[in-house]
Amino acid sequence: MGDISQASHEAECFYLETGLDMAAGEGIWLDKCWLVVVDSGSARLEIGKKEYEVNHSKVLFMRPELSLRLLSATDDFRVAVMAFPALMLHENTRWVKPDFILLLYMRIVWIPTHIQREIFEHFRALFRFAVSKYGQGYSREFVLSLVTGMVYATYEMTGVLQREGISADSSRSRELLQKFMQLLHRNFTTRHEVQFYAEELCISAKYLTQITKNLIGRTPKQLIDERIMHEATKLLDMNNSSVQDISVKLGFPDQSYFGRFFKRMKHISPLRYRMNKNQ
């Protein structure tokens, strides 16, 4: 499996109009959420381990860590790809019930109504503009607000009772996932270890990992780290706290430990991140 272009791979968010040629052959791995609107033509795609037929009537939502392979396509097959980190899906959508987020992660191909298609097209136009200005001013906040609005609009029209592909026997897992996310929201600044959350839920760390991987394709550790990173970048953006103060607020033993964590997640030091933002 390969990656998309290096520039797109490194960008936090990006917009592409493409025939998905980069996914031909061995395919690619996704490291972000991809919202894909099919503009014309048709294609046969392998996403994860399943095959899908897609055409102009369909919209795709693909979560990170899925594989994508283009098996065949008509000459006029073209799509618009809007990519953003999974964290944006959760940052401002805490009032959306976990069942709907679960539906987003599990259901890949959507057939939107006329109104929903219009919403996606408006989202696309604004997303494209915001990404073109990314890194300037409040462009990230603009993109985040667009993702939030798209999720809420789709949530309202789809209805939380539409759970196609989610079996009844997974209700216990969904309940545990919801409780884990609530615990994480309350404790992420002080507790970074998976074992703590598993013990609070009275299950093993291995079982908690199995639940989150099966339902949303992310490990508990990834979810913990992503939540910490969101708070870290927000505090750094405020520019009124030292890196040392931020590391303390986020429960790290010292600034160097926080720096190594930030660089592992963002491939840049906290100080460099702040300097780039200020520039």
Coordinates of N, CA and C in Angstrom, one line a residue, residues 156-272:
E156 N -29.2 15.5 11.8 CA -30.6 15.9 11.9 C -31.4 15.2 10.9
M157 N -30.9 15.1 9.6 CA -31.7 14.5 8.5 C -31.7 13.0 8.5
T158 N -30.6 12.4 8.9 CA -30.5 11.0 8.9 C -31.3 10.3 10.0
G159 N -31.2 10.9 11.2 CA -31.9 10.3 12.3 C -31.1 9.3 13.0
V160 N -31.0 9.4 14.3 CA -30.2 8.4 15.0 C -30.7 7.0 15.0
L161 N -31.9 6.8 14.6 CA -32.5 5.5 14.6 C -32.1 4.7 13.3
Q162 N -31.5 5.4 12.4 CA -31.0 4.7 11.2 C -29.7 4.0 11.4
R163 N -29.7 2.8 11.7 CA -28.5 2.1 12.1 C -28.2 0.9 11.2
E164 N -28.2 1.1 10.0 CA -28.0 0.0 9.0 C -26.6 -0.5 9.2
G165 N -26.5 -1.8 9.3 CA -25.2 -2.5 9.4 C -24.8 -2.6 10.8
I166 N -25.5 -2.1 11.8 CA -25.1 -2.2 13.2 C -26.0 -3.3 13.9
S167 N -25.5 -4.4 14.2 CA -26.3 -5.5 14.7 C -26.7 -5.2 16.2
A168 N -27.8 -5.8 16.6 CA -28.4 -5.6 17.9 C -27.4 -6.1 19.0
D169 N -26.6 -7.2 18.7 CA -25.8 -7.8 19.7 C -24.6 -6.9 20.0
S170 N -24.4 -5.8 19.3 CA -23.3 -4.9 19.6 C -23.7 -3.8 20.6
S171 N -25.0 -3.8 21.1 CA -25.5 -2.7 22.0 C -24.6 -2.6 23.2
R172 N -24.1 -3.7 23.8 CA -23.3 -3.6 25.0 C -21.9 -2.9 24.6
S173 N -21.4 -3.2 23.5 CA -20.1 -2.6 23.0 C -20.4 -1.1 22.8
R174 N -21.5 -0.7 22.2 CA -21.8 0.7 22.0 C -21.9 1.4 23.3
E175 N -22.5 0.8 24.3 CA -22.7 1.4 25.6 C -21.3 1.6 26.3
L176 N -20.4 0.6 26.2 CA -19.1 0.7 26.8 C -18.3 1.8 26.1
L177 N -18.4 1.9 24.7 CA -17.7 2.9 24.0 C -18.2 4.3 24.4
Q178 N -19.5 4.5 24.6 CA -20.0 5.8 25.0 C -19.5 6.1 26.4
K179 N -19.5 5.2 27.3 CA -19.0 5.4 28.7 C -17.5 5.8 28.6
F180 N -16.7 5.1 27.8 CA -15.3 5.4 27.6 C -15.1 6.8 27.2
M181 N -15.8 7.2 26.2 CA -15.7 8.6 25.6 C -16.1 9.6 26.7
Q182 N -17.0 9.3 27.5 CA -17.4 10.3 28.6 C -16.3 10.3 29.7
L183 N -15.8 9.2 30.0 CA -14.7 9.1 31.0 C -13.4 9.9 30.4
L184 N -13.2 9.7 29.1 CA -12.0 10.4 28.5 C -12.2 11.9 28.6
H185 N -13.4 12.4 28.3 CA -13.7 13.8 28.3 C -13.4 14.4 29.7
R186 N -13.7 13.6 30.7 CA -13.5 14.1 32.1 C -12.1 14.0 32.6
N187 N -11.4 13.0 32.1 CA -10.1 12.7 32.8 C -8.8 12.8 31.9
F188 N -9.0 13.2 30.7 CA -7.8 13.1 29.8 C -6.6 14.0 30.2
T189 N -6.9 15.0 31.0 CA -5.8 15.9 31.5 C -5.0 15.3 32.6
T190 N -5.5 14.2 33.2 CA -4.8 13.6 34.3 C -4.5 12.1 34.1
R191 N -5.3 11.5 33.3 CA -5.1 10.0 33.1 C -4.9 9.7 31.7
H192 N -3.7 9.2 31.3 CA -3.3 9.0 29.9 C -3.2 7.5 29.6
E193 N -3.4 6.7 30.6 CA -3.2 5.2 30.4 C -4.5 4.5 30.1
V194 N -4.4 3.6 29.2 CA -5.6 2.8 28.8 C -6.1 2.0 30.0
Q195 N -5.2 1.5 30.8 CA -5.6 0.6 31.9 C -6.6 1.3 32.9
F196 N -6.3 2.6 33.1 CA -7.2 3.3 34.0 C -8.7 3.3 33.5
Y197 N -8.9 3.6 32.2 CA -10.2 3.6 31.7 C -10.9 2.2 31.6
A198 N -10.0 1.2 31.3 CA -10.6 -0.2 31.3 C -11.0 -0.5 32.7
E199 N -10.2 -0.2 33.8 CA -10.6 -0.5 35.1 C -11.9 0.2 35.6
E200 N -12.0 1.5 35.1 CA -13.2 2.2 35.4 C -14.5 1.6 34.8
L201 N -14.3 0.9 33.7 CA -15.4 0.2 33.0 C -15.5 -1.2 33.4
C202 N -14.6 -1.7 34.3 CA -14.7 -3.1 34.8 C -14.5 -4.1 33.7
I203 N -13.6 -3.7 32.7 CA -13.2 -4.6 31.7 C -11.7 -4.6 31.5
S204 N -11.2 -5.5 30.7 CA -9.7 -5.5 30.5 C -9.4 -4.5 29.4
A205 N -8.1 -4.1 29.5 CA -7.6 -3.2 28.4 C -7.7 -3.8 27.0
K206 N -7.5 -5.1 27.0 CA -7.5 -5.8 25.7 C -9.0 -5.8 25.1
Y207 N -10.0 -5.9 26.0 CA -11.3 -5.9 25.6 C -11.8 -4.5 25.1
L208 N -11.3 -3.5 25.9 CA -11.6 -2.1 25.5 C -11.0 -1.8 24.1
T209 N -9.8 -2.3 23.9 CA -9.2 -2.1 22.6 C -10.0 -2.8 21.5
Q210 N -10.4 -3.9 21.8 CA -11.2 -4.7 20.8 C -12.5 -3.9 20.5
I211 N -13.1 -3.3 21.5 CA -14.4 -2.6 21.2 C -14.1 -1.4 20.4
T212 N -13.2 -0.6 20.7 CA -13.0 0.7 20.0 C -12.5 0.4 18.5
K213 N -11.6 -0.6 18.4 CA -11.1 -1.0 17.1 C -12.3 -1.5 16.2
N214 N -13.1 -2.3 16.8 CA -14.2 -2.9 16.0 C -15.3 -1.9 15.6
L215 N -15.6 -0.9 16.5 CA -16.6 0.0 16.3 C -16.2 1.3 15.5
I216 N -15.1 1.8 15.8 CA -14.6 3.1 15.1 C -13.2 3.0 14.6
G217 N -12.6 1.8 14.6 CA -11.4 1.7 13.9 C -10.2 2.4 14.6
R218 N -10.3 2.7 15.8 CA -9.2 3.4 16.6 C -9.0 2.7 17.9
T219 N -7.8 2.7 18.3 CA -7.5 2.1 19.6 C -7.7 3.1 20.7
P220 N -7.9 2.7 22.0 CA -8.1 3.6 23.1 C -6.9 4.6 23.2
K221 N -5.7 4.1 23.0 CA -4.6 4.9 23.1 C -4.6 6.0 22.0
Q222 N -5.0 5.7 20.8 CA -5.1 6.7 19.8 C -6.1 7.8 20.2
L223 N -7.2 7.4 20.7 CA -8.3 8.3 21.1 C -7.8 9.2 22.3
I224 N -7.1 8.6 23.2 CA -6.5 9.4 24.3 C -5.5 10.4 23.8
D225 N -4.6 10.0 23.0 CA -3.6 10.8 22.5 C -4.2 12.0 21.6
E226 N -5.2 11.6 20.8 CA -5.8 12.6 19.9 C -6.5 13.7 20.8
R227 N -7.2 13.3 21.8 CA -7.9 14.2 22.7 C -6.9 15.2 23.4
I228 N -5.7 14.6 23.9 CA -4.7 15.4 24.5 C -4.1 16.4 23.4
M229 N -3.9 15.9 22.2 CA -3.3 16.8 21.2 C -4.2 17.9 20.9
H230 N -5.5 17.7 20.8 CA -6.4 18.8 20.5 C -6.3 19.8 21.5
E231 N -6.3 19.4 22.8 CA -6.2 20.4 23.9 C -4.8 21.1 23.9
A232 N -3.8 20.4 23.5 CA -2.4 21.0 23.5 C -2.3 22.0 22.4
T233 N -2.8 21.7 21.2 CA -2.8 22.7 20.1 C -3.7 24.0 20.5
K234 N -4.8 23.7 21.1 CA -5.7 24.8 21.5 C -4.9 25.8 22.5
L235 N -4.3 25.2 23.5 CA -3.6 26.0 24.5 C -2.4 26.7 23.9
L236 N -1.7 26.0 22.9 CA -0.6 26.7 22.2 C -1.0 27.8 21.4
D237 N -2.2 27.6 20.7 CA -2.7 28.7 19.9 C -3.1 29.9 20.7
M238 N -3.5 29.7 21.9 CA -3.9 30.9 22.8 C -2.7 31.8 23.1
N239 N -1.5 31.2 23.1 CA -0.3 32.0 23.2 C -0.2 32.8 24.5
N240 N -0.8 32.4 25.5 CA -0.7 33.0 26.8 C -0.2 32.1 27.9
S241 N 0.2 30.9 27.6 CA 0.7 30.0 28.5 C 2.1 29.5 28.0
S242 N 3.0 29.3 28.9 CA 4.3 28.7 28.5 C 4.1 27.2 28.2
V243 N 5.1 26.7 27.5 CA 5.0 25.2 27.2 C 5.1 24.4 28.5
Q244 N 5.9 24.9 29.4 CA 6.0 24.2 30.7 C 4.6 24.2 31.4
D245 N 3.9 25.3 31.4 CA 2.6 25.4 32.0 C 1.6 24.5 31.3
I246 N 1.7 24.4 30.0 CA 0.8 23.5 29.2 C 1.0 22.1 29.5
S247 N 2.3 21.7 29.7 CA 2.6 20.3 30.0 C 2.1 19.9 31.3
V248 N 2.1 20.9 32.3 CA 1.5 20.6 33.6 C 0.0 20.4 33.5
K249 N -0.6 21.3 32.8 CA -2.1 21.3 32.7 C -2.6 20.0 32.0
L250 N -1.7 19.4 31.2 CA -2.1 18.2 30.5 C -1.6 16.9 31.1
G251 N -1.0 17.1 32.3 CA -0.7 15.9 33.1 C 0.6 15.2 32.8
F252 N 1.5 15.9 32.1 CA 2.8 15.4 31.8 C 3.8 15.6 32.9
P253 N 4.7 14.7 33.1 CA 5.6 14.8 34.3 C 6.6 16.0 34.1
D254 N 6.9 16.3 32.9 CA 7.8 17.5 32.6 C 7.7 17.9 31.2
Q255 N 8.3 19.1 30.9 CA 8.2 19.7 29.6 C 8.8 18.8 28.5
S256 N 9.9 18.2 28.8 CA 10.6 17.4 27.8 C 9.7 16.2 27.4
Y257 N 9.0 15.6 28.3 CA 8.1 14.5 28.1 C 7.0 14.9 27.1
F258 N 6.4 16.1 27.5 CA 5.4 16.7 26.6 C 5.9 17.0 25.2
G259 N 7.1 17.5 25.2 CA 7.7 17.8 23.9 C 7.9 16.6 23.0
R260 N 8.3 15.5 23.6 CA 8.5 14.2 22.8 C 7.1 13.7 22.3
F261 N 6.1 13.8 23.2 CA 4.8 13.4 22.8 C 4.3 14.2 21.7
F262 N 4.4 15.5 21.8 CA 3.9 16.4 20.7 C 4.6 16.2 19.4
K263 N 5.9 16.0 19.4 CA 6.6 15.8 18.2 C 6.3 14.4 17.6
R264 N 6.0 13.4 18.4 CA 5.6 12.1 17.9 C 4.2 12.3 17.1
M265 N 3.3 13.1 17.7 CA 2.0 13.2 17.1 C 2.0 14.2 16.0
K266 N 2.7 15.3 16.1 CA 2.6 16.4 15.1 C 3.8 16.5 14.2
H267 N 4.9 15.8 14.5 CA 6.2 15.8 13.7 C 6.8 17.2 13.8
I268 N 6.6 17.9 14.9 CA 7.1 19.2 15.1 C 7.1 19.5 16.6
S269 N 8.0 20.3 17.0 CA 8.1 20.6 18.5 C 7.0 21.6 18.8
P270 N 6.6 21.6 20.1 CA 5.6 22.6 20.5 C 6.0 24.1 20.3
L271 N 7.2 24.4 20.5 CA 7.7 25.7 20.3 C 7.7 26.1 18.8
R272 N 8.1 25.2 17.9 CA 8.1 25.4 16.5 C 6.6 25.5 16.0

